[in-house]
């Protein structure tokens, strides 16, 4: 039976980038409206999906988003395992691939939430305590606080990596765009990655605090990061900037869906290569 080929994986990837882009456009748009005092809600990705679900044709649209998120997860898993983006096996390359694998796991979780809504299995308002649940579970394990602390450091490290990527300006390296188009797409991507970096640093800091105090209630997701920004001096302006950055990140994701270079492997060929390698060893 024929397994996934290059074209199928590429379609999954583009569908996934598009779905992720739509979710972050909604996240950023709603948070920006909240910052401007025009309604809206500074929530997370799950809140954005539930917002879509409550609108016209909500179940159908959320179902399509779920399919896209599963497609994105598929691409992240394939890309990180086969090194389709050629990050290599250096410490940095392995860290990037591990982070991409982690983003695939997050996409699966969000896709399950969206699919449950679309199928009528999860219509209750979300409590937003999923992060706290897994943190409480992990804190109860041997060396749990240390593990939670390491996760927090990893999230902060991911945020710093986003900020460095925004500063270096290499966000369009994998886009099949000419220089004229990159001139306006590049700052859009830089703005988006910078906003995501700030959010990751704040979220990772929450996780670190939870590890220090061994209290899962200290963990907050993206909604908590938005709330933390809003509580600062000039909080509405800070929230507005970061919210607009998430909107930019969403638009950049839609551009990736169309123009990103997807060097998808043929899993049949990969499987054959692995089989030949195993046979040569035996």
mmCIF file of C-alpha atoms in Angstrom:
data_model
loop_
_atom_site.group_PDB
_atom_site.id
_atom_site.type_symbol
_atom_site.label_atom_id
_atom_site.label_comp_id
_atom_site.label_asym_id
_atom_site.label_seq_id
_atom_site.Cartn_x
_atom_site.Cartn_y
_atom_site.Cartn_z
ATOM 1 C CA UNK A 1 0.000 0.000 0.000
ATOM 2 C CA UNK A 2 1.376 3.389 -1.000
ATOM 3 C CA UNK A 3 2.350 5.580 1.914
ATOM 4 C CA UNK A 4 2.601 9.354 2.051
ATOM 5 C CA UNK A 5 4.519 10.824 -0.872
ATOM 6 C CA UNK A 6 6.153 14.186 -1.392
ATOM 7 C CA UNK A 7 3.103 15.903 -2.869
ATOM 8 C CA UNK A 8 0.798 14.737 -0.076
ATOM 9 C CA UNK A 9 3.191 15.891 2.640
ATOM 10 C CA UNK A 10 3.628 19.238 0.901
ATOM 11 C CA UNK A 11 -0.153 19.700 0.809
ATOM 12 C CA UNK A 12 -0.327 18.869 4.517
ATOM 13 C CA UNK A 13 2.402 21.418 5.227
ATOM 14 C CA UNK A 14 0.790 24.233 3.247
ATOM 15 C CA UNK A 15 -2.624 23.488 4.697
ATOM 16 C CA UNK A 16 -1.022 23.516 8.142
ATOM 17 C CA UNK A 17 0.766 26.832 7.733
ATOM 18 C CA UNK A 18 -2.504 28.300 6.513
ATOM 19 C CA UNK A 19 -4.501 26.974 9.475
ATOM 20 C CA UNK A 20 -1.918 28.218 11.950
ATOM 21 C CA UNK A 21 -1.891 31.580 10.213
ATOM 22 C CA UNK A 22 -5.676 31.892 10.465
ATOM 23 C CA UNK A 23 -5.612 31.032 14.181
ATOM 24 C CA UNK A 24 -2.976 33.657 14.948
ATOM 25 C CA UNK A 25 -4.737 36.264 12.835
ATOM 26 C CA UNK A 26 -7.780 35.743 15.066
ATOM 27 C CA UNK A 27 -5.694 35.662 18.267
ATOM 28 C CA UNK A 28 -3.914 38.878 17.339
ATOM 29 C CA UNK A 29 -7.019 40.601 16.008
ATOM 30 C CA UNK A 30 -9.102 39.908 19.109
ATOM 31 C CA UNK A 31 -6.275 40.946 21.436
ATOM 32 C CA UNK A 32 -5.725 44.134 19.434
ATOM 33 C CA UNK A 33 -9.421 45.018 19.714
ATOM 34 C CA UNK A 34 -9.191 44.417 23.473
ATOM 35 C CA UNK A 35 -6.170 46.722 23.720
ATOM 36 C CA UNK A 36 -8.048 49.424 21.821
ATOM 37 C CA UNK A 37 -11.105 49.022 24.032
ATOM 38 C CA UNK A 38 -13.231 47.922 21.085
ATOM 39 C CA UNK A 39 -14.374 44.605 22.470
ATOM 40 C CA UNK A 40 -12.467 41.479 21.697
ATOM 41 C CA UNK A 41 -10.576 39.298 24.125
ATOM 42 C CA UNK A 42 -6.854 38.856 24.724
ATOM 43 C CA UNK A 43 -6.984 35.062 24.718
ATOM 44 C CA UNK A 44 -5.045 32.107 23.394
ATOM 45 C CA UNK A 45 -5.340 29.858 20.346
ATOM 46 C CA UNK A 46 -8.093 27.742 21.898
ATOM 47 C CA UNK A 47 -10.109 30.883 22.642
ATOM 48 C CA UNK A 48 -9.711 31.939 19.008
ATOM 49 C CA UNK A 49 -11.002 28.578 17.791
ATOM 50 C CA UNK A 50 -13.994 28.770 20.121
ATOM 51 C CA UNK A 51 -14.688 32.283 18.797
ATOM 52 C CA UNK A 52 -14.819 30.874 15.265
ATOM 53 C CA UNK A 53 -17.060 28.042 16.448
ATOM 54 C CA UNK A 54 -19.645 30.497 17.796
ATOM 55 C CA UNK A 55 -19.863 32.328 14.454
ATOM 56 C CA UNK A 56 -21.694 31.455 11.220
ATOM 57 C CA UNK A 57 -20.857 27.992 9.880
ATOM 58 C CA UNK A 58 -18.734 27.591 13.014
ATOM 59 C CA UNK A 59 -18.628 23.809 13.114
ATOM 60 C CA UNK A 60 -17.579 23.562 9.446
ATOM 61 C CA UNK A 61 -14.891 26.240 9.746
ATOM 62 C CA UNK A 62 -13.502 24.796 12.969
ATOM 63 C CA UNK A 63 -13.468 21.357 11.360
ATOM 64 C CA UNK A 64 -11.373 22.728 8.503
ATOM 65 C CA UNK A 65 -9.027 24.381 10.990
ATOM 66 C CA UNK A 66 -8.688 21.048 12.791
ATOM 67 C CA UNK A 67 -7.703 19.328 9.537
ATOM 68 C CA UNK A 68 -5.166 22.061 8.887
ATOM 69 C CA UNK A 69 -3.667 21.738 12.363
ATOM 70 C CA UNK A 70 -3.321 17.974 11.953
ATOM 71 C CA UNK A 71 -1.639 18.651 8.619
ATOM 72 C CA UNK A 72 0.755 21.082 10.290
ATOM 73 C CA UNK A 73 1.547 18.494 12.971
ATOM 74 C CA UNK A 74 2.237 15.902 10.270
ATOM 75 C CA UNK A 75 4.681 18.227 8.544
ATOM 76 C CA UNK A 76 6.434 19.142 11.801
ATOM 77 C CA UNK A 77 6.873 15.485 12.742
ATOM 78 C CA UNK A 78 8.130 14.502 9.279
ATOM 79 C CA UNK A 79 10.363 17.546 8.984
ATOM 80 C CA UNK A 80 11.955 17.119 12.397
ATOM 81 C CA UNK A 81 12.532 13.356 12.073
ATOM 82 C CA UNK A 82 13.813 13.314 8.478
ATOM 83 C CA UNK A 83 15.507 16.739 8.681
ATOM 84 C CA UNK A 84 13.668 17.848 5.546
ATOM 85 C CA UNK A 85 14.659 21.473 6.218
ATOM 86 C CA UNK A 86 18.324 20.439 6.593
ATOM 87 C CA UNK A 87 19.005 21.823 10.053
ATOM 88 C CA UNK A 88 21.625 19.136 10.537
ATOM 89 C CA UNK A 89 22.773 17.232 13.603
ATOM 90 C CA UNK A 90 24.702 19.976 15.363
ATOM 91 C CA UNK A 91 23.531 21.034 18.822
ATOM 92 C CA UNK A 92 21.698 23.991 17.301
ATOM 93 C CA UNK A 93 20.177 21.899 14.522
ATOM 94 C CA UNK A 94 18.955 19.216 16.910
ATOM 95 C CA UNK A 95 17.491 21.878 19.197
ATOM 96 C CA UNK A 96 15.552 23.392 16.288
ATOM 97 C CA UNK A 97 14.297 19.976 15.202
ATOM 98 C CA UNK A 98 13.257 19.121 18.763
ATOM 99 C CA UNK A 99 11.418 22.447 19.010
ATOM 100 C CA UNK A 100 9.618 21.721 15.734
ATOM 101 C CA UNK A 101 8.641 18.279 17.002
ATOM 102 C CA UNK A 102 7.265 19.967 20.124
ATOM 103 C CA UNK A 103 5.268 22.413 18.024
ATOM 104 C CA UNK A 104 3.789 19.389 16.250
ATOM 105 C CA UNK A 105 2.624 17.993 19.581
ATOM 106 C CA UNK A 106 1.029 21.360 20.440
ATOM 107 C CA UNK A 107 -0.691 21.403 17.034
ATOM 108 C CA UNK A 108 -2.095 17.912 17.667
ATOM 109 C CA UNK A 109 -3.539 19.040 21.006
ATOM 110 C CA UNK A 110 -5.106 22.130 19.477
ATOM 111 C CA UNK A 111 -6.371 20.090 16.540
ATOM 112 C CA UNK A 112 -8.064 17.648 18.919
ATOM 113 C CA UNK A 113 -9.757 20.570 20.664
ATOM 114 C CA UNK A 114 -10.955 21.949 17.327
ATOM 115 C CA UNK A 115 -12.136 18.544 16.105
ATOM 116 C CA UNK A 116 -14.017 17.950 19.362
ATOM 117 C CA UNK A 117 -15.827 21.253 18.934
ATOM 118 C CA UNK A 118 -16.651 20.547 15.299
ATOM 119 C CA UNK A 119 -18.056 17.135 16.197
ATOM 120 C CA UNK A 120 -20.063 18.515 19.113
ATOM 121 C CA UNK A 121 -17.943 16.790 21.749
ATOM 122 C CA UNK A 122 -16.508 19.849 23.483
ATOM 123 C CA UNK A 123 -18.957 22.720 23.508
ATOM 124 C CA UNK A 124 -18.338 23.733 27.106
ATOM 125 C CA UNK A 125 -16.335 26.880 27.607
ATOM 126 C CA UNK A 126 -12.683 26.068 28.093
ATOM 127 C CA UNK A 127 -11.272 26.457 31.537
ATOM 128 C CA UNK A 128 -7.874 27.388 30.182
ATOM 129 C CA UNK A 129 -6.124 25.256 32.850
ATOM 130 C CA UNK A 130 -4.652 22.565 30.613
ATOM 131 C CA UNK A 131 -1.130 23.888 31.185
ATOM 132 C CA UNK A 132 -1.738 23.910 34.911
ATOM 133 C CA UNK A 133 -2.993 20.312 34.801
ATOM 134 C CA UNK A 134 0.114 18.907 33.158
ATOM 135 C CA UNK A 135 2.336 21.068 35.368
ATOM 136 C CA UNK A 136 0.634 19.724 38.497
ATOM 137 C CA UNK A 137 1.065 16.175 37.181
ATOM 138 C CA UNK A 138 4.756 16.740 36.470
ATOM 139 C CA UNK A 139 5.449 18.499 39.772
ATOM 140 C CA UNK A 140 4.180 15.423 41.601
ATOM 141 C CA UNK A 141 6.796 13.209 39.918
ATOM 142 C CA UNK A 142 10.358 12.589 41.150
ATOM 143 C CA UNK A 143 12.513 15.574 40.226
ATOM 144 C CA UNK A 144 9.306 17.205 38.961
ATOM 145 C CA UNK A 145 10.229 20.781 39.898
ATOM 146 C CA UNK A 146 13.561 20.400 38.103
ATOM 147 C CA UNK A 147 11.843 19.058 34.999
ATOM 148 C CA UNK A 148 9.305 21.890 35.037
ATOM 149 C CA UNK A 149 12.146 24.353 35.453
ATOM 150 C CA UNK A 150 13.967 22.873 32.465
ATOM 151 C CA UNK A 151 10.796 23.137 30.400
ATOM 152 C CA UNK A 152 10.485 26.777 31.427
ATOM 153 C CA UNK A 153 14.084 27.396 30.385
ATOM 154 C CA UNK A 154 13.368 25.695 27.072
ATOM 155 C CA UNK A 155 10.367 27.926 26.430
ATOM 156 C CA UNK A 156 12.387 31.015 27.293
ATOM 157 C CA UNK A 157 15.152 29.747 25.001
ATOM 158 C CA UNK A 158 12.609 29.364 22.211
ATOM 159 C CA UNK A 159 11.443 32.919 22.802
ATOM 160 C CA UNK A 160 14.997 34.226 22.645
ATOM 161 C CA UNK A 161 15.514 32.274 19.417
ATOM 162 C CA UNK A 162 12.434 33.971 17.945
ATOM 163 C CA UNK A 163 13.767 37.377 19.016
ATOM 164 C CA UNK A 164 17.182 36.640 17.493
ATOM 165 C CA UNK A 165 15.520 35.489 14.262
ATOM 166 C CA UNK A 166 13.532 38.718 14.161
ATOM 167 C CA UNK A 167 16.681 40.778 14.814
ATOM 168 C CA UNK A 168 18.763 38.977 12.172
ATOM 169 C CA UNK A 169 15.949 39.300 9.656
ATOM 170 C CA UNK A 170 16.299 35.836 8.087
ATOM 171 C CA UNK A 171 12.565 35.159 8.305
ATOM 172 C CA UNK A 172 12.102 35.055 4.522
ATOM 173 C CA UNK A 173 14.982 32.692 3.734
ATOM 174 C CA UNK A 174 12.652 29.792 2.964
ATOM 175 C CA UNK A 175 10.148 31.805 0.949
ATOM 176 C CA UNK A 176 10.065 31.628 -2.851
ATOM 177 C CA UNK A 177 9.691 35.386 -3.244
ATOM 178 C CA UNK A 178 11.628 37.946 -5.245
ATOM 179 C CA UNK A 179 13.458 40.832 -3.596
ATOM 180 C CA UNK A 180 10.671 43.323 -4.284
ATOM 181 C CA UNK A 181 8.093 41.261 -2.402
ATOM 182 C CA UNK A 182 10.523 40.358 0.400
ATOM 183 C CA UNK A 183 10.957 44.080 1.033
ATOM 184 C CA UNK A 184 7.529 44.255 2.685
ATOM 185 C CA UNK A 185 7.120 40.624 3.764
ATOM 186 C CA UNK A 186 10.383 40.642 5.741
ATOM 187 C CA UNK A 187 9.429 43.370 8.271
ATOM 188 C CA UNK A 188 6.022 41.726 8.669
ATOM 189 C CA UNK A 189 7.696 38.447 9.582
ATOM 190 C CA UNK A 190 10.217 40.165 11.860
ATOM 191 C CA UNK A 191 7.413 41.907 13.741
ATOM 192 C CA UNK A 192 5.530 38.636 14.105
ATOM 193 C CA UNK A 193 8.508 36.628 15.323
ATOM 194 C CA UNK A 194 9.444 39.370 17.796
ATOM 195 C CA UNK A 195 5.935 39.333 19.260
ATOM 196 C CA UNK A 196 5.978 35.537 19.554
ATOM 197 C CA UNK A 197 9.389 35.759 21.193
ATOM 198 C CA UNK A 198 8.123 38.176 23.837
ATOM 199 C CA UNK A 199 5.142 35.922 24.549
ATOM 200 C CA UNK A 200 7.359 32.836 24.863
ATOM 201 C CA UNK A 201 9.711 34.576 27.299
ATOM 202 C CA UNK A 202 6.769 35.609 29.493
ATOM 203 C CA UNK A 203 5.164 32.145 29.366
ATOM 204 C CA UNK A 204 8.489 30.473 30.138
ATOM 205 C CA UNK A 205 8.950 32.814 33.093
ATOM 206 C CA UNK A 206 5.559 31.722 34.460
ATOM 207 C CA UNK A 207 6.672 28.092 34.200
ATOM 208 C CA UNK A 208 9.928 28.886 36.000
ATOM 209 C CA UNK A 209 8.020 30.558 38.828
ATOM 210 C CA UNK A 210 5.759 27.504 39.070
ATOM 211 C CA UNK A 211 8.823 25.278 39.367
ATOM 212 C CA UNK A 212 10.356 27.509 42.062
ATOM 213 C CA UNK A 213 7.226 27.642 44.199
ATOM 214 C CA UNK A 214 6.057 24.148 43.162
ATOM 215 C CA UNK A 215 2.663 25.651 42.402
ATOM 216 C CA UNK A 216 0.990 24.794 39.119
ATOM 217 C CA UNK A 217 -1.378 27.743 39.566
ATOM 218 C CA UNK A 218 1.508 30.039 38.599
ATOM 219 C CA UNK A 219 1.546 28.666 35.038
ATOM 220 C CA UNK A 220 -0.142 30.854 32.436
ATOM 221 C CA UNK A 221 -0.399 30.487 28.670
ATOM 222 C CA UNK A 222 -0.695 33.133 25.965
ATOM 223 C CA UNK A 223 -3.749 34.689 27.604
ATOM 224 C CA UNK A 224 -1.715 35.076 30.786
ATOM 225 C CA UNK A 225 1.128 36.676 28.836
ATOM 226 C CA UNK A 226 -1.300 39.191 27.343
ATOM 227 C CA UNK A 227 -2.707 39.875 30.813
ATOM 228 C CA UNK A 228 0.792 40.406 32.225
ATOM 229 C CA UNK A 229 1.545 42.956 29.515
ATOM 230 C CA UNK A 230 -1.702 44.781 30.117
ATOM 231 C CA UNK A 231 -0.983 45.085 33.852
ATOM 232 C CA UNK A 232 2.219 47.045 33.210
ATOM 233 C CA UNK A 233 2.597 50.807 32.909
ATOM 234 C CA UNK A 234 1.310 51.753 29.455
ATOM 235 C CA UNK A 235 -0.145 48.258 29.422
ATOM 236 C CA UNK A 236 -2.734 48.952 26.734
ATOM 237 C CA UNK A 237 0.007 50.139 24.382
ATOM 238 C CA UNK A 238 2.228 47.135 25.173
ATOM 239 C CA UNK A 239 -0.664 44.747 24.665
ATOM 240 C CA UNK A 240 -1.593 46.496 21.423
ATOM 241 C CA UNK A 241 1.941 46.182 20.034
ATOM 242 C CA UNK A 242 2.322 42.500 20.916
ATOM 243 C CA UNK A 243 -1.224 41.753 19.740
ATOM 244 C CA UNK A 244 -0.521 43.450 16.410
ATOM 245 C CA UNK A 245 2.642 41.372 16.204
ATOM 246 C CA UNK A 246 0.631 38.173 16.601
ATOM 247 C CA UNK A 247 -1.695 39.378 13.860
ATOM 248 C CA UNK A 248 1.385 39.978 11.687
ATOM 249 C CA UNK A 249 2.622 36.478 12.556
ATOM 250 C CA UNK A 250 -0.715 35.099 11.377
ATOM 251 C CA UNK A 251 -0.559 36.981 8.081
ATOM 252 C CA UNK A 252 3.025 35.801 7.638
ATOM 253 C CA UNK A 253 1.785 32.233 8.170
ATOM 254 C CA UNK A 254 -0.704 32.668 5.333
ATOM 255 C CA UNK A 255 2.154 33.849 3.118
ATOM 256 C CA UNK A 256 4.168 30.788 4.162
ATOM 257 C CA UNK A 257 1.258 28.569 3.194
ATOM 258 C CA UNK A 258 1.570 29.768 -0.386
ATOM 259 C CA UNK A 259 5.232 30.638 -0.894
ATOM 260 C CA UNK A 260 7.298 28.573 1.547
ATOM 261 C CA UNK A 261 9.733 26.120 0.000
ATOM 262 C CA UNK A 262 8.626 22.680 1.154
ATOM 263 C CA UNK A 263 11.313 20.092 0.445
ATOM 264 C CA UNK A 264 9.142 17.194 1.547
ATOM 265 C CA UNK A 265 10.728 13.744 1.627
ATOM 266 C CA UNK A 266 9.157 10.697 0.037
ATOM 267 C CA UNK A 267 8.471 8.457 3.009
ATOM 268 C CA UNK A 268 8.514 5.350 0.797
ATOM 269 C CA UNK A 269 12.069 6.182 -0.256
ATOM 270 C CA UNK A 270 13.038 7.031 3.317
ATOM 271 C CA UNK A 271 11.615 3.736 4.554
ATOM 272 C CA UNK A 272 13.474 1.819 1.832
ATOM 273 C CA UNK A 273 16.731 3.563 2.738
ATOM 274 C CA UNK A 274 16.310 2.670 6.402
ATOM 275 C CA UNK A 275 15.485 -0.920 5.498
ATOM 276 C CA UNK A 276 18.602 -1.229 3.311
ATOM 277 C CA UNK A 277 20.741 0.234 6.095
ATOM 278 C CA UNK A 278 19.366 -2.253 8.606
ATOM 279 C CA UNK A 279 19.917 -5.150 6.202
ATOM 280 C CA UNK A 280 23.540 -4.078 5.609
ATOM 281 C CA UNK A 281 24.157 -4.192 9.342
ATOM 282 C CA UNK A 282 22.641 -7.655 9.681
#
